[in-house]
Coordinates of C-alpha atoms in Angstrom, one line a residue:
I1348 CA 64.1 32.5 -53.1
T1349 CA 67.5 34.0 -52.3
I1350 CA 68.9 30.6 -51.3
W1351 CA 67.7 29.1 -54.5
I1352 CA 69.4 31.8 -56.5
V1353 CA 72.7 31.3 -54.6
I1354 CA 72.6 27.5 -55.1
E1355 CA 71.8 27.8 -58.8
L1356 CA 74.7 30.2 -59.3
L1357 CA 77.1 27.9 -57.4
C1358 CA 75.9 24.9 -59.3
R1359 CA 77.6 26.4 -62.3
E1360 CA 80.9 26.5 -60.4
S1361 CA 82.9 23.7 -58.7
R1362 CA 81.0 20.8 -57.1
V1363 CA 82.4 21.5 -53.7
S1364 CA 81.1 25.0 -53.8
V1365 CA 77.6 23.6 -54.0
I1366 CA 78.2 21.3 -51.0
K1367 CA 79.7 24.2 -49.1
V1368 CA 76.4 26.1 -49.5
R1369 CA 74.5 23.1 -48.2
L1370 CA 76.7 23.0 -45.1
Y1371 CA 76.7 26.7 -44.5
C1372 CA 72.9 26.7 -44.7
A1373 CA 72.8 23.9 -42.1
A1374 CA 75.3 25.7 -39.9
Y1375 CA 73.4 29.0 -39.8
G1376 CA 69.9 27.5 -39.9
F1377 CA 68.9 29.2 -43.1
L1378 CA 67.4 26.0 -44.5
G1379 CA 65.3 25.6 -41.5
L1380 CA 63.8 29.0 -42.1
C1381 CA 63.2 28.4 -45.8
P1382 CA 59.6 27.4 -46.8
A1383 CA 61.1 25.2 -49.5
Y1384 CA 63.4 23.4 -47.0
A1385 CA 62.5 19.9 -48.2
A1386 CA 62.9 20.8 -51.8
V1387 CA 66.3 22.4 -51.2
V1388 CA 67.5 19.4 -49.3
A1389 CA 66.3 17.0 -52.0
F1390 CA 67.9 19.1 -54.7
L1391 CA 71.3 19.1 -52.9
H1392 CA 71.1 15.4 -52.1
G1393 CA 70.7 14.9 -55.8
I1394 CA 73.8 16.9 -56.4
V1395 CA 75.8 14.6 -54.1
Y1396 CA 74.5 11.5 -55.8
H1397 CA 75.4 13.0 -59.2
L1398 CA 78.9 13.9 -58.2
C1399 CA 79.8 10.5 -56.6
D1400 CA 81.0 7.8 -58.9
R1401 CA 82.5 4.5 -57.6
E1402 CA 84.1 3.7 -60.9
Q1403 CA 86.0 7.0 -60.7
D1404 CA 86.8 6.6 -57.0
K1405 CA 84.7 9.6 -56.1
F1406 CA 82.8 9.4 -52.8
A1407 CA 80.8 11.6 -50.4
V1408 CA 82.4 10.8 -47.1
D1409 CA 85.6 9.3 -45.5
G1410 CA 87.0 9.2 -42.0
W1411 CA 86.4 7.2 -38.9
W1412 CA 83.9 9.3 -37.0
F1413 CA 81.1 9.9 -39.4
E1414 CA 78.6 7.2 -38.2
G1415 CA 78.8 8.0 -34.5
A1416 CA 78.7 11.7 -35.0
F1417 CA 75.9 11.6 -37.5
S1418 CA 73.8 9.5 -35.2
L1419 CA 74.3 11.9 -32.4
T1420 CA 72.7 14.7 -34.4
T1421 CA 69.4 13.0 -33.6
G1422 CA 69.6 14.2 -30.0
Y1423 CA 69.9 10.7 -28.6
P1424 CA 73.0 8.7 -27.9
Y1425 CA 73.1 4.9 -28.4
I1426 CA 73.6 4.6 -24.6
G1427 CA 72.4 7.3 -22.3
M1428 CA 71.1 8.2 -18.9
A1429 CA 67.4 8.6 -17.9
D1430 CA 66.2 9.1 -14.3
G1431 CA 69.5 8.0 -13.0
Q1432 CA 69.5 4.7 -15.0
I1433 CA 71.6 3.6 -17.9
V1434 CA 69.4 3.2 -20.9
H1435 CA 69.7 2.4 -24.6
N1436 CA 68.1 4.3 -27.4
L1437 CA 68.6 1.7 -30.2
D1438 CA 64.9 1.5 -30.8
N1439 CA 64.4 5.3 -30.9
P1440 CA 62.7 6.3 -34.2
L1441 CA 65.2 9.1 -34.9
I1442 CA 68.1 6.7 -34.5
E1443 CA 66.4 4.2 -36.7
R1444 CA 66.0 7.0 -39.3
A1445 CA 69.7 7.9 -39.1
Q1446 CA 70.7 4.2 -39.5
E1447 CA 68.4 3.8 -42.5
Y1448 CA 69.9 7.0 -44.0
M1449 CA 73.4 5.7 -43.6
L1450 CA 72.4 2.3 -45.0
N1451 CA 71.0 4.0 -48.1
M1452 CA 74.3 5.9 -48.4
K1453 CA 76.2 2.6 -48.3
V1454 CA 73.8 1.0 -50.8
N1455 CA 74.5 3.9 -53.2
D1456 CA 78.3 3.7 -52.7
L1457 CA 78.6 7.1 -51.1
P1458 CA 81.0 6.3 -48.3
V1459 CA 84.6 5.5 -49.1
P1460 CA 84.8 1.6 -49.0
K1461 CA 87.6 1.4 -46.3
S1462 CA 87.3 -2.4 -46.2
E1463 CA 88.6 -2.4 -49.8
R1464 CA 91.5 -0.2 -48.8
S1465 CA 93.0 -2.2 -46.0
W1466 CA 90.9 -0.2 -43.6
Q1467 CA 92.8 3.0 -44.3
V1468 CA 91.4 6.5 -44.6
T1469 CA 92.5 8.8 -47.3
P1470 CA 92.3 12.4 -46.2
S1471 CA 94.4 13.5 -49.3
D1472 CA 91.3 12.7 -51.4
I1473 CA 89.8 15.9 -50.1
A1474 CA 92.7 17.8 -51.7
N1475 CA 92.5 16.0 -55.0
G1476 CA 88.8 16.4 -55.3
K1477 CA 87.8 12.7 -54.9
T1478 CA 86.0 13.0 -51.5
L1479 CA 83.5 15.7 -50.5
F1480 CA 83.5 15.4 -46.7
Y1481 CA 85.8 14.2 -44.0
P1482 CA 84.3 14.3 -40.5
V1483 CA 87.0 14.8 -37.9
G1484 CA 87.7 16.8 -34.8
V1485 CA 89.2 20.3 -34.9
Y1486 CA 92.5 18.9 -33.8
A1487 CA 93.1 17.9 -37.4
L1488 CA 93.5 21.6 -38.3
Y1489 CA 96.5 22.1 -36.1
P1490 CA 99.9 21.6 -37.9
Y1491 CA 101.5 19.7 -35.1
N1492 CA 99.1 16.8 -35.6
N1493 CA 100.6 16.2 -39.1
I1494 CA 97.1 15.8 -40.6
I1495 CA 96.2 19.1 -42.0
Q1496 CA 98.7 18.9 -44.9
D1497 CA 96.8 15.9 -46.2
F1498 CA 93.7 18.1 -46.8
G1499 CA 95.7 20.5 -49.0
D1500 CA 96.7 24.1 -48.4
M1501 CA 95.1 25.6 -45.3
E1502 CA 93.5 28.5 -47.2
D1503 CA 91.8 25.9 -49.4
V1504 CA 90.1 24.1 -46.5
M1505 CA 86.8 24.9 -44.8
F1506 CA 84.9 23.2 -42.0
V1507 CA 81.4 23.4 -40.7
P1508 CA 79.4 21.6 -38.0
M1509 CA 77.7 18.3 -38.5
P1510 CA 74.4 19.0 -40.3
K1511 CA 71.2 19.3 -38.3
C1512 CA 69.0 16.2 -38.2
T1513 CA 65.9 17.2 -40.1
H1514 CA 63.6 15.6 -37.5
A1515 CA 65.4 16.7 -34.3
D1516 CA 64.0 19.5 -32.2
E1517 CA 67.4 21.2 -32.0
H1518 CA 70.8 21.3 -33.9
Y1519 CA 72.6 18.8 -31.7
L1520 CA 76.4 18.4 -31.9
P1521 CA 78.6 15.7 -30.6
A1522 CA 80.8 16.5 -27.6
I1523 CA 82.8 14.9 -24.8
V1524 CA 83.2 15.8 -21.1
E1525 CA 86.7 16.8 -20.2
G1526 CA 87.5 16.4 -16.5
F1527 CA 90.0 15.3 -13.9
S1528 CA 89.8 13.1 -10.9
I1529 CA 92.1 12.6 -7.9
I1530 CA 92.8 8.9 -7.2
K1531 CA 92.0 7.9 -3.6
G1532 CA 95.2 7.8 -1.6
A1533 CA 97.0 10.1 -4.0
K1534 CA 100.4 11.2 -2.5
N1535 CA 100.2 14.7 -3.9
P1536 CA 96.6 16.0 -3.9
E1537 CA 97.9 19.6 -3.4
G1538 CA 99.9 19.3 -6.7
V1539 CA 96.8 18.1 -8.5
G1540 CA 94.8 21.0 -7.1
A1541 CA 97.5 23.4 -8.3
Y1542 CA 97.4 21.9 -11.8
L1543 CA 93.6 22.2 -11.9
N1544 CA 93.8 25.8 -10.8
C1545 CA 96.2 26.5 -13.7
A1546 CA 93.9 24.7 -16.1
M1547 CA 90.8 26.6 -15.0
A1548 CA 92.8 29.9 -15.1
N1549 CA 93.8 29.1 -18.7
R1550 CA 90.2 28.2 -19.6
D1551 CA 88.8 31.5 -18.2
S1552 CA 91.6 33.8 -19.1
E1553 CA 90.9 36.4 -21.8
V1554 CA 94.7 36.8 -22.3
A1555 CA 95.0 33.0 -23.0
K1556 CA 92.1 33.2 -25.4
E1557 CA 93.8 36.1 -27.3
I1558 CA 97.0 34.1 -27.5
G1559 CA 95.1 31.1 -28.9
K1560 CA 93.5 33.3 -31.5
R1561 CA 96.8 34.8 -32.5
Q1562 CA 98.3 31.3 -32.8
A1563 CA 95.5 30.3 -35.1
F1564 CA 96.4 33.0 -37.5
E1565 CA 100.1 33.3 -37.2
E1566 CA 101.2 29.7 -36.5
H1567 CA 98.3 27.5 -37.9
G1568 CA 97.6 29.6 -40.9
W1569 CA 93.8 29.9 -40.3
T1570 CA 91.8 32.5 -42.2
Q1571 CA 89.3 34.8 -40.5
E1572 CA 86.5 32.9 -42.0
Q1573 CA 87.8 29.7 -40.5
Y1574 CA 88.2 31.2 -37.1
D1575 CA 84.7 32.7 -37.2
M1576 CA 83.3 29.3 -38.0
Y1577 CA 85.3 27.8 -35.2
E1578 CA 83.8 30.2 -32.7
L1579 CA 80.3 29.7 -34.1
V1580 CA 80.5 25.9 -33.8
R1581 CA 81.9 26.1 -30.2
D1582 CA 78.9 28.3 -29.3
M1583 CA 76.5 25.9 -31.0
T1584 CA 78.0 22.9 -29.2
R1585 CA 77.6 24.6 -25.8
C1586 CA 73.9 25.2 -26.5
N1587 CA 73.0 21.7 -27.6
S1588 CA 75.8 19.2 -26.7
L1589 CA 75.2 15.5 -27.1
F1590 CA 77.4 13.2 -25.2
N1591 CA 78.1 9.7 -26.5
R1592 CA 79.0 7.3 -23.7
V1593 CA 80.1 4.6 -26.3
H1594 CA 82.3 6.5 -28.8
S1595 CA 84.1 8.6 -26.2
K1596 CA 86.8 9.6 -28.8
I1597 CA 84.5 11.9 -30.7
T1598 CA 85.9 15.4 -30.0
V1599 CA 84.2 18.4 -28.7
L1600 CA 83.8 19.8 -32.2
S1601 CA 83.1 17.4 -35.1
Y1602 CA 83.2 19.0 -38.5
F1603 CA 82.7 18.2 -42.1
M1604 CA 86.0 19.0 -43.9
V1605 CA 85.4 20.6 -47.3
A1606 CA 87.9 21.4 -50.0
L1607 CA 86.9 24.6 -51.8

């Protein structure tokens, strides 16, 4: 009941506030605990359909990584491993559901038609209110990547994890494996070892983590709300990571970008 009240109140405000509630509910699992889950999802889907209008260039989603990341929320990669063998999951019922869902999105003109825009993405449409979501890695929120400014002022941007697949057993999130290898016959294996020791020390150092947190606020302009969500999604990703061996460029954290 509380969720319904919040949604109804936010429906009287900006359209993105409504979508933000949908994504926060997905992130924290509130909808999964709600007896009216199906009704809530249907209601919010209706909001998205109502807000998008091809004639006014208003769409639900833009970016390059949506399809792959969305499919991974099923808990099955297109290509995976089973019993030491490489297998495909293209005929998995959950992947079929995800593909049908994305097909329906396309039929209803919800994704930005990149083919009509010289295959260019338009992250600035988040700032001007023409696009609701922009799936991208957390790297886009660092100023040195020259992307964040396209979304608008940092304090006006929020991100959340990819939504949970309604039929999956867990809230799976796309991730990649980061690792290093020493080439056979390398002339300086000791140097590689020293570098890896530094990398692991940085990974496990509380001092390094504190420096990173301070940079997020002082250099990147993050808010406490954004940093808390960043920590939450990292924890969620560690619990239920899904590795895609086809789209290896999907980053450890894939978010929906939301303009408030």
